[in-house]
N, CA, C and O of each residue as an XYZ file, in Angstrom:
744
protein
N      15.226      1.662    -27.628
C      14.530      1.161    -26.457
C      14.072     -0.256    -26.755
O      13.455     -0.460    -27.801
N      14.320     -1.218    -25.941
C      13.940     -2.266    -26.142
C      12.754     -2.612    -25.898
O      12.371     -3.510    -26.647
N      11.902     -2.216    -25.045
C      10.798     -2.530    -24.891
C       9.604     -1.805    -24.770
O       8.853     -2.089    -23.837
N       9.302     -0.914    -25.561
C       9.246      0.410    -26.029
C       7.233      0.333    -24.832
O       6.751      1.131    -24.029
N       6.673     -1.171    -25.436
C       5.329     -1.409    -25.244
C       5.138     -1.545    -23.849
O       4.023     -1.263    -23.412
N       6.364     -2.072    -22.765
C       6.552     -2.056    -21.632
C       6.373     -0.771    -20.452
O       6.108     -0.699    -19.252
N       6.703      0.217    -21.621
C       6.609      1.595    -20.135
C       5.814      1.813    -19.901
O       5.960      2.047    -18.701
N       4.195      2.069    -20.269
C       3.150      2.373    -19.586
C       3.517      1.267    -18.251
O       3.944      1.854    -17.257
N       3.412     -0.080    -18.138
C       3.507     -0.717    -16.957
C       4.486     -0.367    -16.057
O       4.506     -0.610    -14.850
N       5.397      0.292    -16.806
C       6.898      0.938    -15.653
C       6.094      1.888    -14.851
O       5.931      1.542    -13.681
N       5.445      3.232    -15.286
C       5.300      3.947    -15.089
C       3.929      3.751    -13.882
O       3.823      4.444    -12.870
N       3.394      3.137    -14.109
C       2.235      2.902    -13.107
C       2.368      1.489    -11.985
O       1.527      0.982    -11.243
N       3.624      1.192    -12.216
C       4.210      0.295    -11.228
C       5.063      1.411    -10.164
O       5.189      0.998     -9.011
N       5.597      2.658    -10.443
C       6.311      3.402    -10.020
C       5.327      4.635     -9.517
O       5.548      5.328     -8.524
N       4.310      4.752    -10.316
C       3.311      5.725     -9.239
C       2.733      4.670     -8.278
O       2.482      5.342     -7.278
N       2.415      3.527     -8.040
C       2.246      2.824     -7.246
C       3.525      2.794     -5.548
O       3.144      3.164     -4.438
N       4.638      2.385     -5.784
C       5.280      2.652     -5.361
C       5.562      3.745     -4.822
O       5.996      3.670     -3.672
N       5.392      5.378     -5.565
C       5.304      6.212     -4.637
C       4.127      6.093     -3.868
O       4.267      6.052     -2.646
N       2.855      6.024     -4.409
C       1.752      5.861     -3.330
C       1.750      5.074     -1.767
O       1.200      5.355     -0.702
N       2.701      3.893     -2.230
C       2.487      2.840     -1.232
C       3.746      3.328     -0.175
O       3.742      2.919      0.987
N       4.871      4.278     -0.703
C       5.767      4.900      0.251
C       5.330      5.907      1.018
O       5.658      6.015      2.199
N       4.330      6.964      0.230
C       3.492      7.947      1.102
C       2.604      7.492      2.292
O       2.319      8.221      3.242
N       2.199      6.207      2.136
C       1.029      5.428      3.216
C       1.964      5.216      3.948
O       1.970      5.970      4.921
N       3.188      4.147      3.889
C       4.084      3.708      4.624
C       4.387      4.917      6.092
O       4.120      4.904      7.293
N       4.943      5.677      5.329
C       5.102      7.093      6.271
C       4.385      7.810      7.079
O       4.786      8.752      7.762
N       3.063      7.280      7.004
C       1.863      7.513      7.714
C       2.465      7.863      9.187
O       3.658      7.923      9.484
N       1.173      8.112     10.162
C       1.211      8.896     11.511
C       2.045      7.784     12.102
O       2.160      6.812     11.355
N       2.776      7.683     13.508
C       3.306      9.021     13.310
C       4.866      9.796     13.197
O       5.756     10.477     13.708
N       4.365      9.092     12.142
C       5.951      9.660     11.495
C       5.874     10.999     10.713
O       6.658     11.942     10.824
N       4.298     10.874      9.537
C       4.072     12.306      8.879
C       2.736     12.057      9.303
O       2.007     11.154      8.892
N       2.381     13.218     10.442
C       1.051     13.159     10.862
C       0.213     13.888      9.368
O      -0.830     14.375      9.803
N       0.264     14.041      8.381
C      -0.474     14.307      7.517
C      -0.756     13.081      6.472
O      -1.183     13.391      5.360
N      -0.617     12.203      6.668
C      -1.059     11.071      5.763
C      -1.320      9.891      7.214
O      -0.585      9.572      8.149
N      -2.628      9.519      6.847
C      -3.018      8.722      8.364
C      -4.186      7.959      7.721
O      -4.715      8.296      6.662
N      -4.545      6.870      8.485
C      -5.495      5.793      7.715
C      -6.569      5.882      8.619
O      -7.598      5.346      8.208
N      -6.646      6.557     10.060
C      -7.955      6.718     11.148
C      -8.160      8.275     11.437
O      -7.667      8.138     12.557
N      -8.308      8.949     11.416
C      -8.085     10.261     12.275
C      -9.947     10.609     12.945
O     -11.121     10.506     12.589
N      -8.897     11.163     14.380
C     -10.151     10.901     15.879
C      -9.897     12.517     16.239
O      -8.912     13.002     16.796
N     -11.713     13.548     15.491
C     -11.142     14.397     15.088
C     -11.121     15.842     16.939
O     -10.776     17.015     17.081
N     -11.832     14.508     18.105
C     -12.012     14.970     19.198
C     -10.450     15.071     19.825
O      -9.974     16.179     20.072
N      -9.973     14.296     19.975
C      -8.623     14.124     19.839
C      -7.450     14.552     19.154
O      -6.426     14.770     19.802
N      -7.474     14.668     18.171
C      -6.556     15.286     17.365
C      -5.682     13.770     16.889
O      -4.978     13.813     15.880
N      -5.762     12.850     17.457
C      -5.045     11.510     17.200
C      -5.391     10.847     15.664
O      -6.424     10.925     14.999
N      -4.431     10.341     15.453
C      -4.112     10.184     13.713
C      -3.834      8.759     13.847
O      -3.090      8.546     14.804
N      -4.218      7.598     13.142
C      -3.226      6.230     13.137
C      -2.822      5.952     11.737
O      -3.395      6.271     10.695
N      -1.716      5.289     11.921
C      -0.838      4.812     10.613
C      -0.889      3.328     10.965
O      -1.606      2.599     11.651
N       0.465      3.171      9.995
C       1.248      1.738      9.516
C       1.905      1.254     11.154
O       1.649      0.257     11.830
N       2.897      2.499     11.441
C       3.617      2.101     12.629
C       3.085      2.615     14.122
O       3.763      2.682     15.148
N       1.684      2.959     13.956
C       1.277      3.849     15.270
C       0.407      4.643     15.333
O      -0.297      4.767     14.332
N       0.189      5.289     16.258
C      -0.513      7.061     16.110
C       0.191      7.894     16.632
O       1.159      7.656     17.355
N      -0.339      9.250     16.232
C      -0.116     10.548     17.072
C       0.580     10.671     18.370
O       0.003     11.469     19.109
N       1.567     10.168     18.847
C       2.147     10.283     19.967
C       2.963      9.281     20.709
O       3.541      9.453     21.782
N       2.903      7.783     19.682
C       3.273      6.641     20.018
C       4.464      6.501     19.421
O       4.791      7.343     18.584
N       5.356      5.392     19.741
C       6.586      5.542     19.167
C       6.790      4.635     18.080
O       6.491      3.511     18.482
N       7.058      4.615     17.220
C       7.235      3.803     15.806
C       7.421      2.668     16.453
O       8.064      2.519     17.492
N       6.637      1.548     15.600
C       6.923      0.376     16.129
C       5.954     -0.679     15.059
O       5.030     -0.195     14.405
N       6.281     -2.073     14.992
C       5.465     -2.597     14.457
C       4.643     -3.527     15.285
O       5.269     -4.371     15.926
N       2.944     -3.505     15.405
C       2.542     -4.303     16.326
C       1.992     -2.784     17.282
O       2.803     -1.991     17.761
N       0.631     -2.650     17.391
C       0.637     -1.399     18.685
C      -0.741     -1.339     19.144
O      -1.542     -1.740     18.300
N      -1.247     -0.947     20.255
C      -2.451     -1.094     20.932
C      -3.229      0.020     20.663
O      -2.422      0.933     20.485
N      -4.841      0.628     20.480
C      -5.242      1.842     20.387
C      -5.077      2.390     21.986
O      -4.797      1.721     22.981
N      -5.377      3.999     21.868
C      -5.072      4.213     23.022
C      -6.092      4.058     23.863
O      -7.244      4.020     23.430
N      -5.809      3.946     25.195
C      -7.071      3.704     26.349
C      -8.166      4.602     26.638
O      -9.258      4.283     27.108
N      -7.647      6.108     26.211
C      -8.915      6.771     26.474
C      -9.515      7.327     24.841
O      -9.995      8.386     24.436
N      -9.155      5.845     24.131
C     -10.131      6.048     22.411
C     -10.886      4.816     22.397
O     -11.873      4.604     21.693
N     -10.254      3.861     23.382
C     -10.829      1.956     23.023
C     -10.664      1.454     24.496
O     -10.085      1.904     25.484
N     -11.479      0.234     24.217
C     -11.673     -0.270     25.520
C     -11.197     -2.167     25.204
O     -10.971     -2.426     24.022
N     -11.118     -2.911     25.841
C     -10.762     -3.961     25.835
C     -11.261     -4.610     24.698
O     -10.977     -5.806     24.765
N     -11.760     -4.384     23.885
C     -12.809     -5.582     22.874
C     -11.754     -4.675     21.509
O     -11.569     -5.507     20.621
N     -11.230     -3.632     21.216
C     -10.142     -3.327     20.349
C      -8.718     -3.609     20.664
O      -7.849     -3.828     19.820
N      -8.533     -3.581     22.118
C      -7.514     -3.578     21.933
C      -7.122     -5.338     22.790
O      -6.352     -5.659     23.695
N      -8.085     -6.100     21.946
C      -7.439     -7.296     22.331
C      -6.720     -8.283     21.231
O      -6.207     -7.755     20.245
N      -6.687     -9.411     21.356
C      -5.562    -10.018     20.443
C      -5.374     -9.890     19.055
O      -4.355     -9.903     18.364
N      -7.154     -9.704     18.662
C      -7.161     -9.873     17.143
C      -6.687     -8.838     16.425
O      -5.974     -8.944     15.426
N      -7.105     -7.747     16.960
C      -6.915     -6.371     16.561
C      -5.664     -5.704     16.660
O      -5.192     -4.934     15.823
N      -5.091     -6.099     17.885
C      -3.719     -6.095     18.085
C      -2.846     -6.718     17.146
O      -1.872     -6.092     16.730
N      -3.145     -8.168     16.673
C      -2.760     -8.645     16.185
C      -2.376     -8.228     14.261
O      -1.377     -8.333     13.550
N      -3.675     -7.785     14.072
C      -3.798     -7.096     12.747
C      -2.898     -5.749     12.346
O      -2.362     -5.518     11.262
N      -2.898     -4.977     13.486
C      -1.999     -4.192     13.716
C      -0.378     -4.840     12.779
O       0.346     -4.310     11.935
N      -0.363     -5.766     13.248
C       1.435     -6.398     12.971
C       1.266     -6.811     11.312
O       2.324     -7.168     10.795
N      -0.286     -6.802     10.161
C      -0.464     -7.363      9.107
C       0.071     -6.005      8.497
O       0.897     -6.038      7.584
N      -0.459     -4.673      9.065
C       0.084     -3.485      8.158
C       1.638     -3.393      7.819
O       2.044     -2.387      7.237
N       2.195     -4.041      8.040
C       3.235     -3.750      7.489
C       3.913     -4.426      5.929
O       4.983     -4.220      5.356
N       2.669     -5.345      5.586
C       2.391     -5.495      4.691
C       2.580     -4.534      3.696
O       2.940     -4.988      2.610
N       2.416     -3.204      3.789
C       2.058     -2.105      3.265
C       3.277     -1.340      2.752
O       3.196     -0.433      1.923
N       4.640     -1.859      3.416
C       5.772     -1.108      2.908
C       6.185     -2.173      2.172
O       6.616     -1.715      1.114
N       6.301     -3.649      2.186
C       6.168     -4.724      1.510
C       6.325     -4.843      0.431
O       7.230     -5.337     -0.242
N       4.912     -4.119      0.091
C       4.002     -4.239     -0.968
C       4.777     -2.808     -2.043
O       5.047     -2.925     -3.238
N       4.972     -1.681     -1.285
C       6.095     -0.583     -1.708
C       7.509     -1.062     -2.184
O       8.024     -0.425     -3.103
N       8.193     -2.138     -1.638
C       9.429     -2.421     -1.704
C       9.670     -3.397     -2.895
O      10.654     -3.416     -3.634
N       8.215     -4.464     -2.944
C       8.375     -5.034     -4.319
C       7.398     -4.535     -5.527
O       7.120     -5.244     -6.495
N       6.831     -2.956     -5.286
C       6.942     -2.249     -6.507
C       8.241     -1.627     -7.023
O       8.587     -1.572     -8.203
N       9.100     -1.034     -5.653
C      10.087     -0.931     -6.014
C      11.086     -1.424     -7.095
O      11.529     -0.778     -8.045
N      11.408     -3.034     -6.655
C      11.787     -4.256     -6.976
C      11.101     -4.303     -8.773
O      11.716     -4.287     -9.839
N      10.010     -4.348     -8.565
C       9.299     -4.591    -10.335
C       9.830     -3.317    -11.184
O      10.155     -3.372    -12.371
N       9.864     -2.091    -10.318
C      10.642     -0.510    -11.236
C      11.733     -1.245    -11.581
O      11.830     -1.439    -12.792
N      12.473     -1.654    -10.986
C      13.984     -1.760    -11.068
C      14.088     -2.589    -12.490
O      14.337     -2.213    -13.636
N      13.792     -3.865    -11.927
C      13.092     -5.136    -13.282
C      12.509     -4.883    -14.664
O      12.573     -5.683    -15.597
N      11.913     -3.642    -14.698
C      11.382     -2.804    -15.722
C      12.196     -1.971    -15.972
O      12.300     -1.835    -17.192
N      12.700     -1.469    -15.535
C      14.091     -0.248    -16.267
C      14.591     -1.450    -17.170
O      14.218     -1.505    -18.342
N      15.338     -2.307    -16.697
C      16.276     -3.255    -17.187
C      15.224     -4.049    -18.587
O      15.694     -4.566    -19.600
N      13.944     -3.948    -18.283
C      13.228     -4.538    -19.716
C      13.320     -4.123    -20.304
O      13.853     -4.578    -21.316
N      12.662     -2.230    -20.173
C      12.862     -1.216    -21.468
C      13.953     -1.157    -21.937
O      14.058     -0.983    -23.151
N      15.286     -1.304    -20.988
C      16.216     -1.129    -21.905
C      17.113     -1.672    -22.650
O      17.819     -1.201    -23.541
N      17.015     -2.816    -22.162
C      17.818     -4.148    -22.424
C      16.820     -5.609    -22.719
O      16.720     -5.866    -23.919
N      16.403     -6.156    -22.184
C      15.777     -7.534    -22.485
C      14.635     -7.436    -22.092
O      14.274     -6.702    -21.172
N      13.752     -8.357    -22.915
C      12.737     -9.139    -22.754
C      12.782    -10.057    -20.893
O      11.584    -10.088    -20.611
N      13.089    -10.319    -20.415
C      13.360    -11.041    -19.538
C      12.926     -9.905    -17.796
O      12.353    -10.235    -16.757
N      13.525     -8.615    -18.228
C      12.932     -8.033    -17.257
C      11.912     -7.734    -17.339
O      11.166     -8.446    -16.667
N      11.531     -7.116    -17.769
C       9.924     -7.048    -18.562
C       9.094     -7.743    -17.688
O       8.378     -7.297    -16.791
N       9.347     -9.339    -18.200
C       8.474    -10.335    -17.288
C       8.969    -10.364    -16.006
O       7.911    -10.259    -15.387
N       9.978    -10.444    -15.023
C      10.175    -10.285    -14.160
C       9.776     -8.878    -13.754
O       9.995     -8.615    -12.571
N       9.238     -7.926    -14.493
C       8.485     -7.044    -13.877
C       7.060     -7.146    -13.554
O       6.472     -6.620    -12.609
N       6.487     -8.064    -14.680
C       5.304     -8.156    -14.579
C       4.955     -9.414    -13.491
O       3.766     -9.572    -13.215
N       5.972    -10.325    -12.859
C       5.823    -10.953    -12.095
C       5.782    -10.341    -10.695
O       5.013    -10.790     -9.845
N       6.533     -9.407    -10.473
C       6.991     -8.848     -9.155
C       5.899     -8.222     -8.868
O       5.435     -8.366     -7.737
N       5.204     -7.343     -9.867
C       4.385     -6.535     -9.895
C       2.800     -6.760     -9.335
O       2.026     -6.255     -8.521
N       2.855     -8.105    -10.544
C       1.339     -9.365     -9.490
C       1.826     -9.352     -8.251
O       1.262     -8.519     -7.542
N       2.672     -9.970     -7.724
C       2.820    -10.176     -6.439
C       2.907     -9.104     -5.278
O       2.669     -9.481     -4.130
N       3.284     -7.594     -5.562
C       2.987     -6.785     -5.079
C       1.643     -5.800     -4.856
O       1.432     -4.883     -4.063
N       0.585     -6.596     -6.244
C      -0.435     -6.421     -6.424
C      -1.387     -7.248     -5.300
O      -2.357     -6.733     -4.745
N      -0.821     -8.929     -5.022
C      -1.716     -9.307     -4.311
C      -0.913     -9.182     -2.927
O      -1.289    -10.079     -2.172
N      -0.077     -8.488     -2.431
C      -0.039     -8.459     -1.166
C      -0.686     -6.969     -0.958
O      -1.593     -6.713     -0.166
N      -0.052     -6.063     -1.806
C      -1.894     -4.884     -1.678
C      -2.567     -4.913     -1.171
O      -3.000     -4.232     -0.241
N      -3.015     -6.249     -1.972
C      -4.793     -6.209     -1.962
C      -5.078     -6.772     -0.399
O      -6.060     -6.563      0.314
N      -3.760     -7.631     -0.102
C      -4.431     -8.004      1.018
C      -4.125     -7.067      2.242
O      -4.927     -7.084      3.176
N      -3.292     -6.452      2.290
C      -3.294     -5.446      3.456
C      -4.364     -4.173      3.427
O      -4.514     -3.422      4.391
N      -4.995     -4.064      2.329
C      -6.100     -3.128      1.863
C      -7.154     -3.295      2.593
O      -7.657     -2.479      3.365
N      -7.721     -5.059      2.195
C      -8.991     -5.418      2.680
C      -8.621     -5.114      4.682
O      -9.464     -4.566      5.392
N      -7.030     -5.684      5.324
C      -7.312     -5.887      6.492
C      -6.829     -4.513      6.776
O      -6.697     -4.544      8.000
N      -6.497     -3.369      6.396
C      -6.433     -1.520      7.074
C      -7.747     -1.467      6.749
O      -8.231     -0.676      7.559
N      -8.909     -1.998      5.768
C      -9.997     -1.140      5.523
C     -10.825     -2.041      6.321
O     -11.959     -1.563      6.337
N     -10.767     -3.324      7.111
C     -11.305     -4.301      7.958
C     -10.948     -3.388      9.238
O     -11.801     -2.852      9.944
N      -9.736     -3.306      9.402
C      -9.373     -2.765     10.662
C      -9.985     -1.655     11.355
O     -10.720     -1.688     12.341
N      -9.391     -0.246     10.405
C     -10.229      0.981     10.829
C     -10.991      1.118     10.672
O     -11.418      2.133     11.223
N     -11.857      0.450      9.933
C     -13.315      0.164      9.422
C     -14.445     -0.325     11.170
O     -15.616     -0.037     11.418
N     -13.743     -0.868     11.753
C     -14.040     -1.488     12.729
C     -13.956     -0.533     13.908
O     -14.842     -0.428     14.757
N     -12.754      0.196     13.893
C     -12.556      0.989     14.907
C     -12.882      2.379     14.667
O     -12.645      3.251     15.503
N     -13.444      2.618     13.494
C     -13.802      3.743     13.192
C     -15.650      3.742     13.786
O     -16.219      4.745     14.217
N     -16.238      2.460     13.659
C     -17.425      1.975     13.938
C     -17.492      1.918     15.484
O     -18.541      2.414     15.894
N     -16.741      1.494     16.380
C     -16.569      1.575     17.649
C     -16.442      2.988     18.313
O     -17.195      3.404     19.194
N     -15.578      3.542     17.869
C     -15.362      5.211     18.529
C     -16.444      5.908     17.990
O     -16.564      6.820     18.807
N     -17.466      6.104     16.997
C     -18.342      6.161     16.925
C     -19.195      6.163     17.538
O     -20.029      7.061     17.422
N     -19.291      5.460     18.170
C     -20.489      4.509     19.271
C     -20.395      5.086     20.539
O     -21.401      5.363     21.192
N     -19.262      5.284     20.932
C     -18.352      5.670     22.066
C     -18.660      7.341     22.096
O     -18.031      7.943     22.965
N     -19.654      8.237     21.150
C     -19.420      9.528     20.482
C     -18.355     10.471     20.173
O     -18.324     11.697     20.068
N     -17.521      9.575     20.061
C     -16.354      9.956     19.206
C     -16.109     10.356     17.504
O     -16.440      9.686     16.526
N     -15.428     11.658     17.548
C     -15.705     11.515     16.174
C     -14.822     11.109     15.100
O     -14.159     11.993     14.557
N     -14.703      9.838     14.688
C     -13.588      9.456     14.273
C     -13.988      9.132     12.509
O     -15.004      8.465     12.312
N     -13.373      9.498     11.577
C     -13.735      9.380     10.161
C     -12.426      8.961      9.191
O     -11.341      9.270      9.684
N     -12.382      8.334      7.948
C     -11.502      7.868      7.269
C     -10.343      8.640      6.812
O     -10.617      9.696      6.242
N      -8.688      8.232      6.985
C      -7.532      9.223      6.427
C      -7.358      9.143      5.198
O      -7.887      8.190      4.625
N      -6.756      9.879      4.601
C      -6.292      9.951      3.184
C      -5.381      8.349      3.254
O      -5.263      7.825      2.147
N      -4.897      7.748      4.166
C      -4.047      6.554      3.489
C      -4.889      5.377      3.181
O      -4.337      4.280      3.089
N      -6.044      5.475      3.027
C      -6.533      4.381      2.603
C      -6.958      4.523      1.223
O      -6.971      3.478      0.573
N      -7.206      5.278      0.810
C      -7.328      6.035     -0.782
C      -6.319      5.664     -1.167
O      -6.343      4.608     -1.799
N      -4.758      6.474     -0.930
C      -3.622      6.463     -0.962
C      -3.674      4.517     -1.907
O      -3.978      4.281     -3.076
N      -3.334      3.710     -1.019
C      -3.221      2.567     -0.733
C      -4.253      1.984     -1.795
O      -3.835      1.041     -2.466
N      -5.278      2.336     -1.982
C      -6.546      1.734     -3.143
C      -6.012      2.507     -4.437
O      -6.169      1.781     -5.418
N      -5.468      3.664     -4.750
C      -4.870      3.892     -5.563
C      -3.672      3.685     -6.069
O      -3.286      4.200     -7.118
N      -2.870      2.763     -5.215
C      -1.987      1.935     -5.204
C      -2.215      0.540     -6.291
O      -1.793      0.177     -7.389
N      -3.245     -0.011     -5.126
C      -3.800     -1.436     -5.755
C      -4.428     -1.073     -6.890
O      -4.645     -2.196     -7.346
N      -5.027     -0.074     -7.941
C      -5.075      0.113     -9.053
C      -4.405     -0.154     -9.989
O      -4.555     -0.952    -10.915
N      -3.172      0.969     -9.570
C      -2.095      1.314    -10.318
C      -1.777     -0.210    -10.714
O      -2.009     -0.886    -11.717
N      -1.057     -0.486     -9.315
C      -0.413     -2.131     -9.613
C      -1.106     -3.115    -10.485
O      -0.461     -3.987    -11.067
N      -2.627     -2.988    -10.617
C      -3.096     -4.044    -11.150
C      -2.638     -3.654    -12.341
O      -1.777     -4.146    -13.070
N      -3.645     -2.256    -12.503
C      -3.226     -1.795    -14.172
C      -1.977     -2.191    -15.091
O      -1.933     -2.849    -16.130
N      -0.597     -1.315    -14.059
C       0.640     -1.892    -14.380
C       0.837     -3.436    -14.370
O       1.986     -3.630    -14.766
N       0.398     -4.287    -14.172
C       0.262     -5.355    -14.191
C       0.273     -6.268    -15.640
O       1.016     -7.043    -16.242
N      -0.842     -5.740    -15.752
C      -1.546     -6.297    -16.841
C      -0.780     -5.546    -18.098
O      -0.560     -6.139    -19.153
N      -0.379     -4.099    -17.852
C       0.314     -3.395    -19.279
C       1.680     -3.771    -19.576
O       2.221     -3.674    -20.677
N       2.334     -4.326    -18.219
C       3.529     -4.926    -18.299
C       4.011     -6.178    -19.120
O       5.060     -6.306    -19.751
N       2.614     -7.380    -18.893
C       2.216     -8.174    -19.499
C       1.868     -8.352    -20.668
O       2.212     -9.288    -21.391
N       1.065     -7.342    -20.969
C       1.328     -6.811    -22.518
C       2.510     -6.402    -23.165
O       2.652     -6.623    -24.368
N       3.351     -5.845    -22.518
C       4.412     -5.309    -23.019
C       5.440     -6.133    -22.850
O       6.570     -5.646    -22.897
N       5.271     -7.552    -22.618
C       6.252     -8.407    -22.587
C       6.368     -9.322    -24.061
O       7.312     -9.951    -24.539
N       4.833     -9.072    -24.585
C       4.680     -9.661    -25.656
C       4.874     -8.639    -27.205
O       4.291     -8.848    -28.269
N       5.922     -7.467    -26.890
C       5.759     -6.453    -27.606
C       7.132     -6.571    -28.411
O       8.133     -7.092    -27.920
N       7.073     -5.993    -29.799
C       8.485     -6.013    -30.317
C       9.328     -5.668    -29.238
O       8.973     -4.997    -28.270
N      10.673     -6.233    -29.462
C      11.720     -6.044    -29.043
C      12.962     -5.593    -30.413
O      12.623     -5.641    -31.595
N      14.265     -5.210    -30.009
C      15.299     -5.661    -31.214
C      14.589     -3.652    -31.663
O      13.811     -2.814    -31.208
N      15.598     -3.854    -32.866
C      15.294     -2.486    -34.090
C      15.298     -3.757    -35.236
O      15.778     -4.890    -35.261
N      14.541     -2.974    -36.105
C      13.862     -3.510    -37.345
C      15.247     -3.438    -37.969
O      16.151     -2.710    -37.557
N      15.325     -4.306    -39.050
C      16.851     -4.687    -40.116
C      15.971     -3.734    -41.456
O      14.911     -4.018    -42.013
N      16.866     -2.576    -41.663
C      16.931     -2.764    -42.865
C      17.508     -3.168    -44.214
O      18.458     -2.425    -44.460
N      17.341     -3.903    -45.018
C      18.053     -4.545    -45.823
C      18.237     -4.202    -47.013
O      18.951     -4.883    -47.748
């Protein structure tokens, strides 16, 4: 194995990646992983929608959960940032791949893992802060409205993501600076 010091960062670049594919899939595609759930309703929201809407990127809450002050530009607009979120899945993906090829072969993927990996780390982070800005907001509104609306498993999901990635990050980085080669004996 070439890069023997490298796999802890494989490995938690790749539970990342599954994490950030389980969020991806969110409502409503698998109404059991959801980042809002409105528990008067039964309505769930994801990455591409809610409970009854049709996959799409970019989507409005529904009219009898929100009233004009959610579902106007900004919010709407933020809507179109989650997709950030499969992104962020696709270049953990991307850093697995980069990391197979370190452990087993060169030094060179390695770091191109640990590069891909930052960068999938900070687009994370930033779709994190704006799903936990977002439903954070609209979870505070339907509230108000006496609705009972409380936090989904995909935002955990997604923060246990941005862990992973950092972690893997940094172990990758380490493991770029790790023997390589088999020892000569002479």
């Amino acid at each position: 194995m070439a890069a023997g010091a490298a796999v802890p960062g494989l490995f938690l670049t790749f539970a990342a990646m599954v994490l950030l594919i389980f969020a991806s899939v969110s409502a409503p595609t698998w109404n059991n992983v959801s980042f809002l759930n409105v528990g008067s309703t039964g309505t769930r929201f994801g990455v591409f929608g809610y409970t009854g809407s049709d996959t799409h990127v970019g989507w409005r809450f529904p009219q009898n959960l929100a009233d004009d002050r959610l579902n106007g530009g900004l919010f709407h607009n933020l809507t179109f940032v989650l997709v950030l979120i499969p992104i962020g899945a696709g270049l953990s993906g991307l850093a697995v791949l980069f990391g197979l090829c370190g452990a087993g072969y060169h030094r060179v993927g390695t770091i191109l893992m640990t590069l891909v990996s930052a960068l999938a780390f900070l687009i994370t982070l930033i779709a994190w802060v704006i799903e936990m800005v977002l439903f954070g907001v609209a979870r505070n509104h339907m509230n108000d409205r006496g609705l009972d609306a409380h936090w989904g498993n995909a935002n955990w999901l997604v923060l246990g993501a941005l862990v992973a990635l950092f972690l893997g990050s940094f172990a990758s980085l380490c493991g770029s600076f790790g023997p390589y080669g088999r020892r000569r004996n002479y």
